[in-house]
Coordinates of C-alpha atoms in Angstrom, one line a residue:
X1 CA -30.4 -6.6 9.2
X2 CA -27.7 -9.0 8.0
X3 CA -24.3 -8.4 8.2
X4 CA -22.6 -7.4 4.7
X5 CA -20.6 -9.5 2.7
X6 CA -17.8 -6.7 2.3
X7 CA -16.7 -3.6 3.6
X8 CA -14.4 -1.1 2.0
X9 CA -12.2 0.6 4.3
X10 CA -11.1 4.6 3.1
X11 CA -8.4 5.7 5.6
X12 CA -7.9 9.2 5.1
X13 CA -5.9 12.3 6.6
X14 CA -7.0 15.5 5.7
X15 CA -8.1 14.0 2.2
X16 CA -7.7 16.5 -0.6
X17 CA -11.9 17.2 -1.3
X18 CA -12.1 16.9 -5.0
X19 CA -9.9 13.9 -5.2
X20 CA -12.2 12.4 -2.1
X21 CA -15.3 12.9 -3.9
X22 CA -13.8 10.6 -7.1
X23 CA -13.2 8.4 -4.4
X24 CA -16.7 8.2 -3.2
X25 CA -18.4 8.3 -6.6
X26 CA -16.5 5.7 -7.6
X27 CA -17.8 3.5 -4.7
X28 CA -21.2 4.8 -5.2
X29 CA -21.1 3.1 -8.9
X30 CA -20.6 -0.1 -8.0
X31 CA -22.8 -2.8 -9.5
X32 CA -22.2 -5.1 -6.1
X33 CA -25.8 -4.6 -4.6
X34 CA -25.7 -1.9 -2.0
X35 CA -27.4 -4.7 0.3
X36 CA -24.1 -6.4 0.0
X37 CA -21.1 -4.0 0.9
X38 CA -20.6 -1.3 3.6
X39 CA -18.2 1.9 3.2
X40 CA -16.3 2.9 6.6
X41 CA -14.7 5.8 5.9
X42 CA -11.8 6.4 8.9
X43 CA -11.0 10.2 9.3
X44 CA -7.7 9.5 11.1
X45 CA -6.8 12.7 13.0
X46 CA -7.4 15.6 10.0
X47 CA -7.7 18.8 11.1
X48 CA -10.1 19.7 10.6
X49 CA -12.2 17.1 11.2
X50 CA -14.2 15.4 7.6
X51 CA -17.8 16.5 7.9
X52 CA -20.5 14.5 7.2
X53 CA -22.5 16.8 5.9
X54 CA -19.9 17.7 2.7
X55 CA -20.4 13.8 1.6
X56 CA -23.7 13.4 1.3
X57 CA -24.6 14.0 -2.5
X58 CA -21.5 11.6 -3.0
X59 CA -21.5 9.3 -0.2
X60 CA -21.9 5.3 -1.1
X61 CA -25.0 4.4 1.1
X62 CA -24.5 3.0 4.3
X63 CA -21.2 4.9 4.9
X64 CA -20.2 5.6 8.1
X65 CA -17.5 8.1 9.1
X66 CA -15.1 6.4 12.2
X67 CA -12.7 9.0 13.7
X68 CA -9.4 7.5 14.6
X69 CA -7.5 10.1 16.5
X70 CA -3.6 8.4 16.4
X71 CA -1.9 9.3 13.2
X72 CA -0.7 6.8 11.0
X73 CA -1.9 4.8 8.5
X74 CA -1.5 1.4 10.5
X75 CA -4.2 2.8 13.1
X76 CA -6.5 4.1 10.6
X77 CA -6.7 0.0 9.0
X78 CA -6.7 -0.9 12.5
X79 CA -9.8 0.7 14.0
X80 CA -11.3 -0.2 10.1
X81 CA -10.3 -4.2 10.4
X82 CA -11.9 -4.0 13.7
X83 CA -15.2 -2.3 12.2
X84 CA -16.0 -4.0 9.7
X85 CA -18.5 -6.1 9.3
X86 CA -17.9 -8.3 6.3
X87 CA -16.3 -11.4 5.2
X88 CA -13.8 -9.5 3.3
X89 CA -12.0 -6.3 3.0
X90 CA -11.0 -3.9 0.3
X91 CA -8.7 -0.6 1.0
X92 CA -8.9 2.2 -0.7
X93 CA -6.9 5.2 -0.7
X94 CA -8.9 8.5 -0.5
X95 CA -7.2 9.1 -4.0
X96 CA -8.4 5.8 -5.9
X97 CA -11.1 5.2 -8.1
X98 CA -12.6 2.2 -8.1
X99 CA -14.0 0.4 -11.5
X100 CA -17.9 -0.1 -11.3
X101 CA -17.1 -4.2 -11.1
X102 CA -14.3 -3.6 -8.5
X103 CA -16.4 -5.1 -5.5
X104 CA -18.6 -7.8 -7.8
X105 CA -15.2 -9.0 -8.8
X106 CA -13.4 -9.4 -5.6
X107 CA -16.2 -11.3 -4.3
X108 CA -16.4 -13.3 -7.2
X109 CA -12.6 -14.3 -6.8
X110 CA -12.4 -14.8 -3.2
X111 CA -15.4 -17.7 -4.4
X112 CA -13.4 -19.1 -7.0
X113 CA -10.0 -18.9 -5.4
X114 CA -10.5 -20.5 -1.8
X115 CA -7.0 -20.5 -0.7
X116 CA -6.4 -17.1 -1.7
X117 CA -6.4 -14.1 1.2
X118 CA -5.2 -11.4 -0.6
X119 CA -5.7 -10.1 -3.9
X120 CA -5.0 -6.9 -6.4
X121 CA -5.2 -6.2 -9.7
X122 CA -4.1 -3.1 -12.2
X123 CA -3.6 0.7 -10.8
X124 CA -3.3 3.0 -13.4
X125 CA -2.5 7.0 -13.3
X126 CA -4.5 9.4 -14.0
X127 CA -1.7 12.5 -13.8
X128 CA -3.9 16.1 -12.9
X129 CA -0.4 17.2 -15.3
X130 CA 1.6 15.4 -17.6
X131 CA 5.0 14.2 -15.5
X132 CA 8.0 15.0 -17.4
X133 CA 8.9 11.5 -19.5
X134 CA 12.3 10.4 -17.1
X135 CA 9.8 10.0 -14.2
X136 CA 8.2 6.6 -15.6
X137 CA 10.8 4.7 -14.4
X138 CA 9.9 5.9 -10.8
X139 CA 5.9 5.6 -11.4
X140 CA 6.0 2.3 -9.3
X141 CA 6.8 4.1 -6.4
X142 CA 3.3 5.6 -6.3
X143 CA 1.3 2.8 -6.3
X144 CA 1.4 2.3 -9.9
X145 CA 0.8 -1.1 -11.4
X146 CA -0.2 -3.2 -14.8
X147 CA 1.7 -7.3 -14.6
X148 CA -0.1 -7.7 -17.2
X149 CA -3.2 -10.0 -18.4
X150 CA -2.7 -13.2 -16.8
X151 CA -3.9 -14.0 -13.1
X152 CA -0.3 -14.9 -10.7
X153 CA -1.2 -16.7 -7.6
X154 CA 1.4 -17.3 -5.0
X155 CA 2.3 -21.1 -3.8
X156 CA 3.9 -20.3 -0.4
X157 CA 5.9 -18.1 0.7
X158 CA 9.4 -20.3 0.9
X159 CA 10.3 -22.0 -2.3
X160 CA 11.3 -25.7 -2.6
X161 CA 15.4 -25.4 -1.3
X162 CA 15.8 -21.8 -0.4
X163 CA 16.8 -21.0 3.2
X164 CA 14.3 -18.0 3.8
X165 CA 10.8 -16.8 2.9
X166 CA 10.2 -15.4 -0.4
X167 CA 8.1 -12.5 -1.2
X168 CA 6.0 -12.9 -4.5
X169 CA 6.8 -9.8 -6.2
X170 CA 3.0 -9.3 -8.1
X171 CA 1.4 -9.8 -4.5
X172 CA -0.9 -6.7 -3.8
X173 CA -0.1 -3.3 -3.1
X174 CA -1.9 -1.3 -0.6
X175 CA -4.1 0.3 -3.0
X176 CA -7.2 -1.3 -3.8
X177 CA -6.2 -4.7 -1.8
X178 CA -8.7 -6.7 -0.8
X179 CA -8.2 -9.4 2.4
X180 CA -10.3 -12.2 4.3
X181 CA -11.2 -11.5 7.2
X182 CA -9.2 -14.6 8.7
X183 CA -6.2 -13.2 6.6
X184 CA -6.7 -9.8 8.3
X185 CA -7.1 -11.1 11.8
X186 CA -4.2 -12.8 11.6
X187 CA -2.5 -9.6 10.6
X188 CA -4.1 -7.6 13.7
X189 CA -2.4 -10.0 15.8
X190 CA 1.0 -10.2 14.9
X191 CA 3.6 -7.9 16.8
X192 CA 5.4 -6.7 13.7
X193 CA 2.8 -4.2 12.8
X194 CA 4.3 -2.6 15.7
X195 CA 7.6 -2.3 15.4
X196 CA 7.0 -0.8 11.9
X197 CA 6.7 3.1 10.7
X198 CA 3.5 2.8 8.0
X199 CA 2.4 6.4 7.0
X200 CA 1.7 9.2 9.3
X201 CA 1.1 12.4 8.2
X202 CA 3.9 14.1 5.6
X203 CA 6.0 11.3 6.6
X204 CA 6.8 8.6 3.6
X205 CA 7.7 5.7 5.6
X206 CA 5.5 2.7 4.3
X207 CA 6.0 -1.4 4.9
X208 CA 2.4 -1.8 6.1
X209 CA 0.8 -3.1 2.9
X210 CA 3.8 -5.6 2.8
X211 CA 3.0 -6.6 6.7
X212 CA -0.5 -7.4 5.9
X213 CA 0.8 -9.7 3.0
X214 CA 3.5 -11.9 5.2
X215 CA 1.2 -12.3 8.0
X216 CA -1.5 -13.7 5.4
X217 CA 0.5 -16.0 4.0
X218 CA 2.1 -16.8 7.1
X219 CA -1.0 -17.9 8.3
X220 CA -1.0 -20.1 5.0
X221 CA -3.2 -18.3 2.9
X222 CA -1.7 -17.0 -1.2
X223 CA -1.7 -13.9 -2.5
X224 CA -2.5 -13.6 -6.1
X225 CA -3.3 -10.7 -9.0
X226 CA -6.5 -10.6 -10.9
X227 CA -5.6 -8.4 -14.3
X228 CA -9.7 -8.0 -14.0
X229 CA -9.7 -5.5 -10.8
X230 CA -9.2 -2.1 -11.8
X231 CA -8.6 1.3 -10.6
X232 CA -7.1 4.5 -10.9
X233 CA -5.0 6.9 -8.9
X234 CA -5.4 10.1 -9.0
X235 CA -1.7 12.2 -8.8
X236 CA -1.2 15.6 -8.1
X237 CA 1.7 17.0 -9.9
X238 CA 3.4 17.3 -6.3
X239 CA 4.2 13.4 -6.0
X240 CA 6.1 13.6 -9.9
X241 CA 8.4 16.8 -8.7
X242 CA 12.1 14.9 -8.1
X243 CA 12.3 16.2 -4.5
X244 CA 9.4 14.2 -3.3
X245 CA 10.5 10.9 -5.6
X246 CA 13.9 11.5 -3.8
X247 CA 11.9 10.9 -0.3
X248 CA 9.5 8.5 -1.4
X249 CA 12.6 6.7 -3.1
X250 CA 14.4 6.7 0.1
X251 CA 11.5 5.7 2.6
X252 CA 10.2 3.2 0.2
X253 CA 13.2 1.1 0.1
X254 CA 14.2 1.5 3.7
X255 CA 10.8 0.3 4.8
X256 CA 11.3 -2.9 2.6
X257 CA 14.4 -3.8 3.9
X258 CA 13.0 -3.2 7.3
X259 CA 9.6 -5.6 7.0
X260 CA 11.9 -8.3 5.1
X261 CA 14.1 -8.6 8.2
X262 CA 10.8 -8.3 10.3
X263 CA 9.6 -11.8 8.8
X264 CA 12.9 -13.3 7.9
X265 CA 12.7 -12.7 3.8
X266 CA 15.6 -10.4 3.8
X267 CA 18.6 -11.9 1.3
X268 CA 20.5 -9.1 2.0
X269 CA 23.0 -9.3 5.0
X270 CA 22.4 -6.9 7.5
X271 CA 25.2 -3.7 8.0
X272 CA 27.1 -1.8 10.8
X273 CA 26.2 1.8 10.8
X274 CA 29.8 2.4 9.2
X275 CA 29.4 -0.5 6.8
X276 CA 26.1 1.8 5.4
X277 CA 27.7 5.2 5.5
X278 CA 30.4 3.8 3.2
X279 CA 28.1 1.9 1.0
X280 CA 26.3 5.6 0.7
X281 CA 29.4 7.1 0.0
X282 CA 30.3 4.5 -2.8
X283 CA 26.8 4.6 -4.2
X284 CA 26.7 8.5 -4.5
X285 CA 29.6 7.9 -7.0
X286 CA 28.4 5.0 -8.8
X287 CA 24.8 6.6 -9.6
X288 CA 26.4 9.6 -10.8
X289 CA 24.2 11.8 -7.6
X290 CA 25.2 14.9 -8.3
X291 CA 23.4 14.7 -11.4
X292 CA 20.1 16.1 -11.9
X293 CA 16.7 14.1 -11.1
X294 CA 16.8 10.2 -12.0
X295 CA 20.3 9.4 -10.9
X296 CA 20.0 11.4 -7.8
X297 CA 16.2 9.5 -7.0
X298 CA 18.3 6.2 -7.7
X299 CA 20.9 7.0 -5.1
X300 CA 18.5 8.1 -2.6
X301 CA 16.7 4.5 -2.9
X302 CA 20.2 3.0 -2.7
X303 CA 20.6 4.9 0.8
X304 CA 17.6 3.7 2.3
X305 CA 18.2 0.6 0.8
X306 CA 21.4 0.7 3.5
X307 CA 19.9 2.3 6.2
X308 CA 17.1 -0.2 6.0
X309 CA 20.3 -3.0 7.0
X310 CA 21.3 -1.5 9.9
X311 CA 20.5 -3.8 12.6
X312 CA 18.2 -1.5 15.0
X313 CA 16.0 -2.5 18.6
X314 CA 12.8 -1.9 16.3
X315 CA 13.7 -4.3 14.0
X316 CA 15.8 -6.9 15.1
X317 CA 14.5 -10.4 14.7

């Protein structure tokens, strides 16, 4: 049997089951010919274990279930990348839901845009409860996205005059990004996916998706976003509640200073361990912290922001 032309890859640790079977159903809509795609599902260390058997009436056909024992997602894409079987790639979080067209389309622009290696589009909410109104200025922190109705495509990644690489701000988010399979062996290569904290477990570190991105482009390929992908993310009201904002907030914007410095895109200077603690200090006061919810999120991103400057063995360049 010929190889497919893409293959989805679903990392997921100990995936909620209701939002998992949206997942699956979504796949198993797709109007990309079954002949043409695979699903490998990568059950990276949940306990207990996914079981086969509880997928079948939604299960995509031709998915296969890969167990990945080392937590994190950076292992789970791993062992997937080195699965699959396709030309290209498209990750999917055990909480999106993919439009029918979603693989037809990728396809589709990968033919039309040959120096493109990866690509995203729109990632809308679907809230299981309404969020309170102050948390939309946060809702790009959970992989939230709409730039709008015009394709962006990426021309390098160091514009004409500037001393250090630039990172296109509508390049794709983890959600939902699809990849060559030249873009993503590139990425497997490259050292800095490990000396980076993706997620693992409860922990909100992140930086991976970005990774991926500037070893792509590195390798010269563009990133662009394609207002005709679609999906949604499915939110528990646990990821609007301010105490997990806070976290995600902080972890978020550590992480990005981290990969920045990583592949020398950082425009910020980096900072002593003192220089950060009185940066924090200041910031508390000039966000206002001790006030309830948004200011407090805000400061929280400002401290990782800081802490993400501090000059560490892991991240030295």
């Amino acid at each position: 049997m010929p190889n497919p032309r893409l293959t989805v890859v679903v990392p997921a640790h100990n995936p909620h089951p209701g939002r998992l079977h949206r997942t699956l159903t979504g796949l198993r809509a797709q109007s990309l010919a079954a002949s043409e795609w695979e699903c490998l599902l990568v059950d990276n260390a949940s306990s207990p274990a996914v079981a086969a058997e509880a997928l079948v009436e939604t299960a995509p056909a031709g998915l296969r279930i890969l167990r990945e024992p080392v937590a994190g997602l950076t292992h789970a894409r791993v062992r997937g990348f080195t699965e699959a079987r396709g030309d290209f790639a498209v990750l999917v979080d055990d909480d999106n839901v993919l439009a029918p067209d979603y693989l037809a389309q990728v396809v589709a622009l990968f033919s039309e845009h040959p120096r493109v290696g990866v690509l995203g589009g729109k990632s809308q909410p679907e809230f299981e409860s309404p969020p309170a109104d102050w948390t939309a200025e946060f809702h790009g922190l959970l992989a939230l996205r709409d730039l709008g109705d015009q394709p962006l495509i990426s021309s390098g990644l160091r514009p004409a005059g500037a001393s250090h690489h630039a990172y296109p701000g509508f390049a794709p988010i983890g959600a939902g990004m699809a990849i060559r399979r030249a873009a993503w062996e590139a990425w497997l290569k490259s050292p800095t996916r490990h000396q980076l904290s993706d997620r693992r477990g409860t922990e909100l570190t992140s930086g991976g998706d970005n990774d991926i991105v500037l070893c792509a482009m590195k390798a010269g390929w563009e990133a662009g976003y394609f207002p005709t992908l679609r999906l949604t993310h499915l939110i528990p009201p646990g990821r609007t509640t301010p105490d997990y904002l806070a976290r995600l907030n902080r972890a978020i914007q550590q992480s990005w200073m981290r990969v920045l410095s990583l592949h020398g895109a950082n425009p910020f200077a980096p900072l002593s361990p003192m220089d950060a603690s009185l940066r924090k200090l200041k910031a508390w006061f000039s966000h206002r912290a001790w006030s309830r919810n948004a200011p407090y999120i805000r400061w929280q991103g400002a401290c990782g922001h800081f802490d993400g400057r501090v000059k560490s063995p892991a991240v030295s360049s």
